[in-house]
mmCIF file with all atom_site columns, C-alpha atoms in Angstrom:
data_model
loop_
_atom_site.group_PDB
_atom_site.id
_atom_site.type_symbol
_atom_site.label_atom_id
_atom_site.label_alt_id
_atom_site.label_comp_id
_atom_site.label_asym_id
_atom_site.label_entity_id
_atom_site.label_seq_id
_atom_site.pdbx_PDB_ins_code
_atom_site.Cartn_x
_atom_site.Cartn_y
_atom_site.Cartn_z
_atom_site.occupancy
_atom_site.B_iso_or_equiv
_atom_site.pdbx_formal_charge
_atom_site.auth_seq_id
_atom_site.auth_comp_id
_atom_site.auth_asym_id
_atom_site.auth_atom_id
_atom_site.pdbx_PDB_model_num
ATOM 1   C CA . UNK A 1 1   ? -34.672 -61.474 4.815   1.00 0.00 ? 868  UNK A CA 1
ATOM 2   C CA . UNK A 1 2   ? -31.958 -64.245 4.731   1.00 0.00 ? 869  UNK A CA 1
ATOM 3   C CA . UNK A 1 3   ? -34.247 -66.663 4.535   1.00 0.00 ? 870  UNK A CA 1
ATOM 4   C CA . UNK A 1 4   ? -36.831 -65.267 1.784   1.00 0.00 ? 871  UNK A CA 1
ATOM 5   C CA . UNK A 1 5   ? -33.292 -64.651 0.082   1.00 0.00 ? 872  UNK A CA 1
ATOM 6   C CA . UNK A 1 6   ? -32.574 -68.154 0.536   1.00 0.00 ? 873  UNK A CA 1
ATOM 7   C CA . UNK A 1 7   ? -36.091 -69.057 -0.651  1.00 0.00 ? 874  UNK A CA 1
ATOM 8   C CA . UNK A 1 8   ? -35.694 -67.785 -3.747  1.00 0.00 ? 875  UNK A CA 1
ATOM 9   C CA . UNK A 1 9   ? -31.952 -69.325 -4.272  1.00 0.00 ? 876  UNK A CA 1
ATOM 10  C CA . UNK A 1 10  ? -33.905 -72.628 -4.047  1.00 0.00 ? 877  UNK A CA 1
ATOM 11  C CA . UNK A 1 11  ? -35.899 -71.703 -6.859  1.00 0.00 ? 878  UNK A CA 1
ATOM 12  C CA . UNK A 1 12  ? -32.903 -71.156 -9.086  1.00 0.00 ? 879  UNK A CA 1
ATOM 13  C CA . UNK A 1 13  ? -31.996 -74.208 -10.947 1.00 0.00 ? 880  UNK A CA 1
ATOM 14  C CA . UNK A 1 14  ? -28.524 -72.554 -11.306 1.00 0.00 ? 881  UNK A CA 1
ATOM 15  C CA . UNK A 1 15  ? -27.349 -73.705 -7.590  1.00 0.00 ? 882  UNK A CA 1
ATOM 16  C CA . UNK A 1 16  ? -27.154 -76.643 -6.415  1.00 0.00 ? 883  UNK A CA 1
ATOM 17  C CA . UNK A 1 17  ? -29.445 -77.879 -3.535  1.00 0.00 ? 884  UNK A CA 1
ATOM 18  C CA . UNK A 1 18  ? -28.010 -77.195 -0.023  1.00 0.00 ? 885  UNK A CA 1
ATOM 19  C CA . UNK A 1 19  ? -26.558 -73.784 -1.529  1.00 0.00 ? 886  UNK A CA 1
ATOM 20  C CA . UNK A 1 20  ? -27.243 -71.791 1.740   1.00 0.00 ? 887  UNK A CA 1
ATOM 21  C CA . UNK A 1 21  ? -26.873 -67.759 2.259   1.00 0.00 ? 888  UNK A CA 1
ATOM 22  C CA . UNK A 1 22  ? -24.963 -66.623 5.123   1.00 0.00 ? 889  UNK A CA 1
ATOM 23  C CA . UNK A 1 23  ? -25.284 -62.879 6.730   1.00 0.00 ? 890  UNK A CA 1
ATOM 24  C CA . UNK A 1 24  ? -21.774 -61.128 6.954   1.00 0.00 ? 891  UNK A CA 1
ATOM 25  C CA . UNK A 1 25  ? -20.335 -57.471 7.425   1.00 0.00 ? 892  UNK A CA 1
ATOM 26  C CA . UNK A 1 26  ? -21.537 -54.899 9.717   1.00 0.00 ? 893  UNK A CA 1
ATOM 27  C CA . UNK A 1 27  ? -24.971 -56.717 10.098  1.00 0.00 ? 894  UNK A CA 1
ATOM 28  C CA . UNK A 1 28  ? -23.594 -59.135 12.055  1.00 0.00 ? 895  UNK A CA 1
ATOM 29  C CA . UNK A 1 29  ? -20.176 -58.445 13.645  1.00 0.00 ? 896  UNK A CA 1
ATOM 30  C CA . UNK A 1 30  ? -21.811 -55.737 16.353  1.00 0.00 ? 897  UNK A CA 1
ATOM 31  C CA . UNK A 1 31  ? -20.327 -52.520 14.263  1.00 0.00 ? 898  UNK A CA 1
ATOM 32  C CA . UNK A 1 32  ? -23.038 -52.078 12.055  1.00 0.00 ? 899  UNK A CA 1
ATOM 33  C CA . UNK A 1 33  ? -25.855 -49.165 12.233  1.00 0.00 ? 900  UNK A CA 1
ATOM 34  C CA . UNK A 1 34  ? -29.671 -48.973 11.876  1.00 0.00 ? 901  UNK A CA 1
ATOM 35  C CA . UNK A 1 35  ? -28.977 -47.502 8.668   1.00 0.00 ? 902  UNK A CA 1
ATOM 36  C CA . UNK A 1 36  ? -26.541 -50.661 7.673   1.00 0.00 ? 903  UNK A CA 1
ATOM 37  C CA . UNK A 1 37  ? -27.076 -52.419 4.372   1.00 0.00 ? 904  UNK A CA 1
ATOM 38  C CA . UNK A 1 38  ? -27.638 -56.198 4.722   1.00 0.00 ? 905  UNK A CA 1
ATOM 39  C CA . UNK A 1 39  ? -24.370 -58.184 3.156   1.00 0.00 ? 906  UNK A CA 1
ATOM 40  C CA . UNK A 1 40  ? -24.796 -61.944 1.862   1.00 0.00 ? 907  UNK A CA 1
ATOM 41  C CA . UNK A 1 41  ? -23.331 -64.669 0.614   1.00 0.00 ? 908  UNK A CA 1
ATOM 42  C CA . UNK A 1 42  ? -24.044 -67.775 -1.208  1.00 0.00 ? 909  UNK A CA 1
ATOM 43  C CA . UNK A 1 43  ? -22.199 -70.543 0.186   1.00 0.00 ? 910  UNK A CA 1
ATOM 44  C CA . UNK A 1 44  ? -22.707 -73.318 -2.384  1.00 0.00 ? 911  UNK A CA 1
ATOM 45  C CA . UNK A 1 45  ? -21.586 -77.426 -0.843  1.00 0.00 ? 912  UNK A CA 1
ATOM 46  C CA . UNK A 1 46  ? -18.303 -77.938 -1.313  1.00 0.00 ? 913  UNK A CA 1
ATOM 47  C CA . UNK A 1 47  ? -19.084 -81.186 -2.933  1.00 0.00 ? 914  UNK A CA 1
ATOM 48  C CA . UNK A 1 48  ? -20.796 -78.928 -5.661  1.00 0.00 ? 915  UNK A CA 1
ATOM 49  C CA . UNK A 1 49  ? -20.108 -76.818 -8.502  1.00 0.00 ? 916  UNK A CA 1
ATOM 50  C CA . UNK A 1 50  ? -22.241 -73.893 -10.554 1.00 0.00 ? 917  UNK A CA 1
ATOM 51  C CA . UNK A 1 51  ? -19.046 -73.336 -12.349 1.00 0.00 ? 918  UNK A CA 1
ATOM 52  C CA . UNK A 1 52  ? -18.652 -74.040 -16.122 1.00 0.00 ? 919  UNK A CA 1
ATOM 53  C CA . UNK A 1 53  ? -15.982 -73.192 -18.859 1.00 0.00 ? 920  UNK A CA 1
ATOM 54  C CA . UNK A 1 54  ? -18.105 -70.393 -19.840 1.00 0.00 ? 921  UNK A CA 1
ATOM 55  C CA . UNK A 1 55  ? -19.076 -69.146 -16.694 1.00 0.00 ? 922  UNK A CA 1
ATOM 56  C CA . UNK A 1 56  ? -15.729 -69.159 -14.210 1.00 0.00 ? 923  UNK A CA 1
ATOM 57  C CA . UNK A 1 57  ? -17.032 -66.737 -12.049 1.00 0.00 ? 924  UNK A CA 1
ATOM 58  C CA . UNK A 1 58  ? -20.618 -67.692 -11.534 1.00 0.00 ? 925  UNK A CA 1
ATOM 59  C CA . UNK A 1 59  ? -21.891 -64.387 -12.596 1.00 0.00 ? 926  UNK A CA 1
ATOM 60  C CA . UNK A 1 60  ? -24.268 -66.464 -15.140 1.00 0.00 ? 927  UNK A CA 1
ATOM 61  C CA . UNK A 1 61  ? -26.074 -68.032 -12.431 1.00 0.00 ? 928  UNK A CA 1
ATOM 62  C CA . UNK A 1 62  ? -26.226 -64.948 -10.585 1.00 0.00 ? 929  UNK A CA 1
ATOM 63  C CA . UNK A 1 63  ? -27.595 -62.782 -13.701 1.00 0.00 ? 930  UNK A CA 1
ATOM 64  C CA . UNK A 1 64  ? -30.736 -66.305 -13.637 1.00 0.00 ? 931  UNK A CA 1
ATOM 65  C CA . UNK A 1 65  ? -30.915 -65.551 -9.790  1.00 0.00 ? 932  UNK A CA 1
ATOM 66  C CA . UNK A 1 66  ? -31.209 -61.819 -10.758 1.00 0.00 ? 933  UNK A CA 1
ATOM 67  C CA . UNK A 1 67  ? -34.317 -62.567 -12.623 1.00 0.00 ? 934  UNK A CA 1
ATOM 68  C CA . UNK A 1 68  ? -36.164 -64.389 -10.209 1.00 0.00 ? 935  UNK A CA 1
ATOM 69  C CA . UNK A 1 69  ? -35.245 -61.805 -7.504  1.00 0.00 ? 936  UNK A CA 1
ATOM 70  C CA . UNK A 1 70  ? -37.182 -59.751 -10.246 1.00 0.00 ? 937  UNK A CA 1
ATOM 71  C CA . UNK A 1 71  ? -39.888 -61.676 -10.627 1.00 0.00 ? 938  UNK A CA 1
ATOM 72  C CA . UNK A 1 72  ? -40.492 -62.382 -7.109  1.00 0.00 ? 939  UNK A CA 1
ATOM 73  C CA . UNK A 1 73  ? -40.990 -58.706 -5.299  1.00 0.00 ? 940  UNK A CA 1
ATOM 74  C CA . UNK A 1 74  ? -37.613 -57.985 -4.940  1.00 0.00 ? 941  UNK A CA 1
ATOM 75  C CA . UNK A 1 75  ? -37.144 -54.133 -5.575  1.00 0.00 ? 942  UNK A CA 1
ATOM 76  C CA . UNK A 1 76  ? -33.881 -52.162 -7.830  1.00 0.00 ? 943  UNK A CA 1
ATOM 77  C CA . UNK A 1 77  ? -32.560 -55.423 -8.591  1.00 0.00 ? 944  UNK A CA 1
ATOM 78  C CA . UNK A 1 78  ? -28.538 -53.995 -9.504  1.00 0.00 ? 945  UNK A CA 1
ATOM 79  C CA . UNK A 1 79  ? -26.431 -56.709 -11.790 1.00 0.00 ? 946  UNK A CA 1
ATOM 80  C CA . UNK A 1 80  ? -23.930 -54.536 -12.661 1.00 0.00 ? 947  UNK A CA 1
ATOM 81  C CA . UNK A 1 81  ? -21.585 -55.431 -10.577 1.00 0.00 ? 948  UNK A CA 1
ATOM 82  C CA . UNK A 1 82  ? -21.685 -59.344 -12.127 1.00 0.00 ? 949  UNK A CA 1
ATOM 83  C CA . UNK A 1 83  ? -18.487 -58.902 -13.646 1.00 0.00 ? 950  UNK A CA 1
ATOM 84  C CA . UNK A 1 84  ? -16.302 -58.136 -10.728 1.00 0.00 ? 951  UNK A CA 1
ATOM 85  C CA . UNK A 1 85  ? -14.005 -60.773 -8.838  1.00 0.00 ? 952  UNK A CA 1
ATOM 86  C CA . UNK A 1 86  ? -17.010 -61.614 -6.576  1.00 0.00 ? 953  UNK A CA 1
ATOM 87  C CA . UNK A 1 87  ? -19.903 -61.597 -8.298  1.00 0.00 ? 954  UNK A CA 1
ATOM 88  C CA . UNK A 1 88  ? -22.264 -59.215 -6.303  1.00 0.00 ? 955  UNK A CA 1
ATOM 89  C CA . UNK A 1 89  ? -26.566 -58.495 -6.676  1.00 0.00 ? 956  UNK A CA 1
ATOM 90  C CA . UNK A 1 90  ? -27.706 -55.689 -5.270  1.00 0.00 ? 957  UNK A CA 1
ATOM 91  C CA . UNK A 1 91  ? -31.057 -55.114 -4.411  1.00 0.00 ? 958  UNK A CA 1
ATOM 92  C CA . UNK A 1 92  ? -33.591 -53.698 -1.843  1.00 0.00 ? 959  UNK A CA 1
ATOM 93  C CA . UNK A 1 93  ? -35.905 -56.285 -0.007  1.00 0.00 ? 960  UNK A CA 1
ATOM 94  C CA . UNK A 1 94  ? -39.420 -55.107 0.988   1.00 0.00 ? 961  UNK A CA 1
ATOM 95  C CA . UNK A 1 95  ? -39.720 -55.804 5.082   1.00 0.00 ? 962  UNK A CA 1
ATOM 96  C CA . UNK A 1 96  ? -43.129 -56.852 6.315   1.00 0.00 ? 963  UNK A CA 1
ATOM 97  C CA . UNK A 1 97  ? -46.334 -56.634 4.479   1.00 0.00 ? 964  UNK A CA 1
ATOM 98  C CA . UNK A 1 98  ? -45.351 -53.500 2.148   1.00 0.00 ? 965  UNK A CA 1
ATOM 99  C CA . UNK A 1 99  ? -42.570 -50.224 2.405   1.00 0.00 ? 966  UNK A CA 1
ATOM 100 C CA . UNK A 1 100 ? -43.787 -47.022 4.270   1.00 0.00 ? 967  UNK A CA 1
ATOM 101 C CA . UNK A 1 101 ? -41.745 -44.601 5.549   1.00 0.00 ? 968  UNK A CA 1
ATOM 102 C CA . UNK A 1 102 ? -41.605 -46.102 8.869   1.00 0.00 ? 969  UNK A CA 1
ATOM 103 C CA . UNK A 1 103 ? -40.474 -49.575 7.122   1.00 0.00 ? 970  UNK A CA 1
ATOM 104 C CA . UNK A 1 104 ? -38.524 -48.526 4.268   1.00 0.00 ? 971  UNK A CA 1
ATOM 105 C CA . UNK A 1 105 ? -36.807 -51.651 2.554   1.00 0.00 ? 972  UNK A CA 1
ATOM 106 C CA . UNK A 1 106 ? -33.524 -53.040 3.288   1.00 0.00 ? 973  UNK A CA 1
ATOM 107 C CA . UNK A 1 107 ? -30.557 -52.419 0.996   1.00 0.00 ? 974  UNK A CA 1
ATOM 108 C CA . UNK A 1 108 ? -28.713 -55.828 0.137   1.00 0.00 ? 975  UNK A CA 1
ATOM 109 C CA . UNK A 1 109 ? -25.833 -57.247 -1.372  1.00 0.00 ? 976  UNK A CA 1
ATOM 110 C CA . UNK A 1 110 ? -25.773 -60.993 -2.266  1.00 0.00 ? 977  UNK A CA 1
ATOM 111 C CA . UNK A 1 111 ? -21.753 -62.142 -3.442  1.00 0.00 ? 978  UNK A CA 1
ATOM 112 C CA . UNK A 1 112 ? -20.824 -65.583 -4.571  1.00 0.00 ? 979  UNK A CA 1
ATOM 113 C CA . UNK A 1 113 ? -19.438 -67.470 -2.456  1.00 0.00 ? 980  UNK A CA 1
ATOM 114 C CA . UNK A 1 114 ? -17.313 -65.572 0.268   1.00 0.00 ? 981  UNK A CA 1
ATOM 115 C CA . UNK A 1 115 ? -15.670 -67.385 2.581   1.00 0.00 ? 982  UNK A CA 1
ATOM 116 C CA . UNK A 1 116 ? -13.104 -65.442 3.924   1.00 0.00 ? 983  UNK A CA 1
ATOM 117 C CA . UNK A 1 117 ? -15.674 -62.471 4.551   1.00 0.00 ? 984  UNK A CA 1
ATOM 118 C CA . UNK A 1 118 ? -17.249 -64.460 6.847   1.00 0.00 ? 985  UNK A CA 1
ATOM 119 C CA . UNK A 1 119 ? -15.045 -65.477 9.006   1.00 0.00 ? 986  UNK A CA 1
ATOM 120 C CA . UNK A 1 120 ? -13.290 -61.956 9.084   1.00 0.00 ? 987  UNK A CA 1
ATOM 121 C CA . UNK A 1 121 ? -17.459 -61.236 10.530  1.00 0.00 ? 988  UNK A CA 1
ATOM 122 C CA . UNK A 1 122 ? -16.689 -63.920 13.409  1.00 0.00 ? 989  UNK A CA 1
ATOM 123 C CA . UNK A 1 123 ? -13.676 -62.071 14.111  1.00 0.00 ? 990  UNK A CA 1
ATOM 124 C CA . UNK A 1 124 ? -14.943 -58.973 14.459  1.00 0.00 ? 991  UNK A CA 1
ATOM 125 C CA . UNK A 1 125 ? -17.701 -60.071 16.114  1.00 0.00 ? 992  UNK A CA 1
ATOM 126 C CA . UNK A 1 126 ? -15.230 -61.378 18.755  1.00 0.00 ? 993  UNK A CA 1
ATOM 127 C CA . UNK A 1 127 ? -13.806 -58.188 19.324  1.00 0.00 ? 994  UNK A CA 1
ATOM 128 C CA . UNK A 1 128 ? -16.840 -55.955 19.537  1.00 0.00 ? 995  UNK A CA 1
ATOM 129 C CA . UNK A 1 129 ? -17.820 -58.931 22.450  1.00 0.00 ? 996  UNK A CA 1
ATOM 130 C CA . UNK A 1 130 ? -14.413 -58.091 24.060  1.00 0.00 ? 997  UNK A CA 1
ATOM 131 C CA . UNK A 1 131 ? -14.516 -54.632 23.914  1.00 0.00 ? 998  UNK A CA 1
ATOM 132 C CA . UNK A 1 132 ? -18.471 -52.518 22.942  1.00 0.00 ? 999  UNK A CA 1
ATOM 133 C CA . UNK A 1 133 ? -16.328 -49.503 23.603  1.00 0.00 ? 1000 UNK A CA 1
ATOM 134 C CA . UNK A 1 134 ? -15.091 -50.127 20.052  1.00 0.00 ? 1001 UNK A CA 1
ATOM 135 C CA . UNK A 1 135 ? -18.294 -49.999 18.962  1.00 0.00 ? 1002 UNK A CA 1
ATOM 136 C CA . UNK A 1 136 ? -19.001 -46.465 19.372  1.00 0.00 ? 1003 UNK A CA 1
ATOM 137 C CA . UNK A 1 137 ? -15.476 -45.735 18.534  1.00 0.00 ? 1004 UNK A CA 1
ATOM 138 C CA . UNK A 1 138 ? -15.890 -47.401 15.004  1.00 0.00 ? 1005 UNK A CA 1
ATOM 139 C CA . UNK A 1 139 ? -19.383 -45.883 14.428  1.00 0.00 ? 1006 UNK A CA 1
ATOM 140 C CA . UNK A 1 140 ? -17.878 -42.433 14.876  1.00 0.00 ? 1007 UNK A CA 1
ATOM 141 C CA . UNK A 1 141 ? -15.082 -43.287 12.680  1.00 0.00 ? 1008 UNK A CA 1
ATOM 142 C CA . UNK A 1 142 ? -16.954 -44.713 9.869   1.00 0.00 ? 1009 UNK A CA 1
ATOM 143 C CA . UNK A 1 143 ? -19.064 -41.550 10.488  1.00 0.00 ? 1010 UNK A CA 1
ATOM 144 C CA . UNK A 1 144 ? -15.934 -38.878 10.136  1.00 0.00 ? 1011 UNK A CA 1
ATOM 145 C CA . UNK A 1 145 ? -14.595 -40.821 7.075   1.00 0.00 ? 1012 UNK A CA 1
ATOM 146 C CA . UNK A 1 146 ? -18.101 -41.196 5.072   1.00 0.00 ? 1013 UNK A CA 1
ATOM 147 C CA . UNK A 1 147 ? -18.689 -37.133 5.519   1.00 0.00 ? 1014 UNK A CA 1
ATOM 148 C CA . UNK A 1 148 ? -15.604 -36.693 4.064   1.00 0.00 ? 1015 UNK A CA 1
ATOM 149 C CA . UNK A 1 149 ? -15.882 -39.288 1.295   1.00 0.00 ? 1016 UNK A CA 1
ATOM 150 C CA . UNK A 1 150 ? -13.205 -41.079 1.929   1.00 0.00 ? 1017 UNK A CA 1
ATOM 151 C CA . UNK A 1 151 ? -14.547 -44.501 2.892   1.00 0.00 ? 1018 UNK A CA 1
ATOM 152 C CA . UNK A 1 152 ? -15.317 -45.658 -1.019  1.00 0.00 ? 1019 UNK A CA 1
ATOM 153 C CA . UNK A 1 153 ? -12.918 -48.522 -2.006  1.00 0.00 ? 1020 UNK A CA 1
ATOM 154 C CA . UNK A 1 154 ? -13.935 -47.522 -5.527  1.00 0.00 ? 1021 UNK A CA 1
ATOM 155 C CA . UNK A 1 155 ? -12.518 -44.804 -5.633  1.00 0.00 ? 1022 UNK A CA 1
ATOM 156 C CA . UNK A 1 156 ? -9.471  -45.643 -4.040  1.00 0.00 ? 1023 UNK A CA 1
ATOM 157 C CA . UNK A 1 157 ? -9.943  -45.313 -0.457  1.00 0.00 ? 1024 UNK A CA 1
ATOM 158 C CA . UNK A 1 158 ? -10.370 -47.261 2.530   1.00 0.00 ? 1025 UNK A CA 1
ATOM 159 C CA . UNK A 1 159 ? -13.587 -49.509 3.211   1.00 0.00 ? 1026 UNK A CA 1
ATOM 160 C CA . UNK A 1 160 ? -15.172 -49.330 6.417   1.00 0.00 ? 1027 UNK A CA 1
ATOM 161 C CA . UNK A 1 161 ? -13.536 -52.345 7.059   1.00 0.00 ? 1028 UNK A CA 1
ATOM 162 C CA . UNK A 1 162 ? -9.867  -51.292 7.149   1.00 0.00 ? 1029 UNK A CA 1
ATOM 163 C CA . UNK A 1 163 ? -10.859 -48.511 9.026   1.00 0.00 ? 1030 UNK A CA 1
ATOM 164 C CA . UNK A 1 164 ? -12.025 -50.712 11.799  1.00 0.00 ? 1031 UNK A CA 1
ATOM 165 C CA . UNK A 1 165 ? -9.149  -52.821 11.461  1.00 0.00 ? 1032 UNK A CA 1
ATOM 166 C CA . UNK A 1 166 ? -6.533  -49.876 11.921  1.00 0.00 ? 1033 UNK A CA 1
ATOM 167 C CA . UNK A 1 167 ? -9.090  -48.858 14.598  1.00 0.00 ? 1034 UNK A CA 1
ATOM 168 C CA . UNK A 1 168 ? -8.926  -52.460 16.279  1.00 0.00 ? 1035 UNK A CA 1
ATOM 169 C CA . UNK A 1 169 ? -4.740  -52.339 16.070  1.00 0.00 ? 1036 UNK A CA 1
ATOM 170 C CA . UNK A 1 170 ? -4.744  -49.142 17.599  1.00 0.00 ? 1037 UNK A CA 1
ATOM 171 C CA . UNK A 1 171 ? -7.136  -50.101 20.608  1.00 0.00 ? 1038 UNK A CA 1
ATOM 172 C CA . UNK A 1 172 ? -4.600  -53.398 20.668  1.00 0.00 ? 1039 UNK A CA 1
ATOM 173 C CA . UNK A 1 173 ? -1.047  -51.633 21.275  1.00 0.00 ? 1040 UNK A CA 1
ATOM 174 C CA . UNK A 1 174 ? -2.715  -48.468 22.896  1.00 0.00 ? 1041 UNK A CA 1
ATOM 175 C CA . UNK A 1 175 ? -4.517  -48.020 26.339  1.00 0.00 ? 1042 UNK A CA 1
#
């Protein structure tokens, strides 16, 4: 999926060349779930630029990659969270040759460029390598806080994230 994402980035006059998409989040720091979404991120050369006067955030070129996500298979392509701090598509990729039950499509997220969230992944992917335990401690976690709805940042909760990170401090001063 990364790389039919990046595919289609390449197609997008709105990024440079060499923009690449990295995975990040519970996809790939070992405390994600079969039913995980798939987060990514554009990371654009630093020598390059997509940003304009009129369009600080990049959310322009997003809303142009939008289209060809459109155009090109991509299914519930989501822009309407362009306008937040970090620019954000949502959309669900097909897997395979078609969706069926058995190979439903993935749910993804592609932000502008986010840095920090990936190397917050290669941390936490160091700690579920030190300790899997954590693993299954953070699945049932993120479990107990999503049936109570409190794991939606949107509404003014904790992500999955800080839970894991409270999770990780505790497992750090507590045996």
């Amino acid at each position: 999926i990364r790389a039919k994402v990046e595919r289609l980035v390449t197609m997008c006059d709105s990024f440079p060349p060499g923009t690449k998409v990295a995975i990040f989040g519970s996809s790939a720091n070992g405390y994600g779930s079969p039913k995980s979404d798939l987060d990514m991120c554009l990371q654009v050369p630093n020598h390059s630029s997509i940003m304009n006067e009129d369009d600080t955030t990049g959310a322009g070129a997003m809303a142009a990659l939008a289209q060809i996500f459109e155009e090109n298979d991509m299914l519930d392509v989501d822009t309407s969270r362009l306008t937040a701090r970090i620019p954000v598509i949502q959309f669900n990729c097909p897997r395979g040759n078609g969706s069926s039950e058995e190979d439903p499509p993935m749910e993804c997220d592609l932000s502008m460029h986010n840095p920090l969230a990936v190397l917050n992944t290669s941390l936490l992917r160091s700690y579920a390598e030190i300790n899997p335990v954590s693993r299954v401690m953070a699945s049932v976690i993120k479990r107990w806080a999503k049936a109570r709805d409190i794991n939606n940042p949107a509404r003014h909760t904790l992500s999955s994230y800080g839970y894991l990170l409270m999770l990780l401090h505790f497992l750090t001063y507590h045996q």
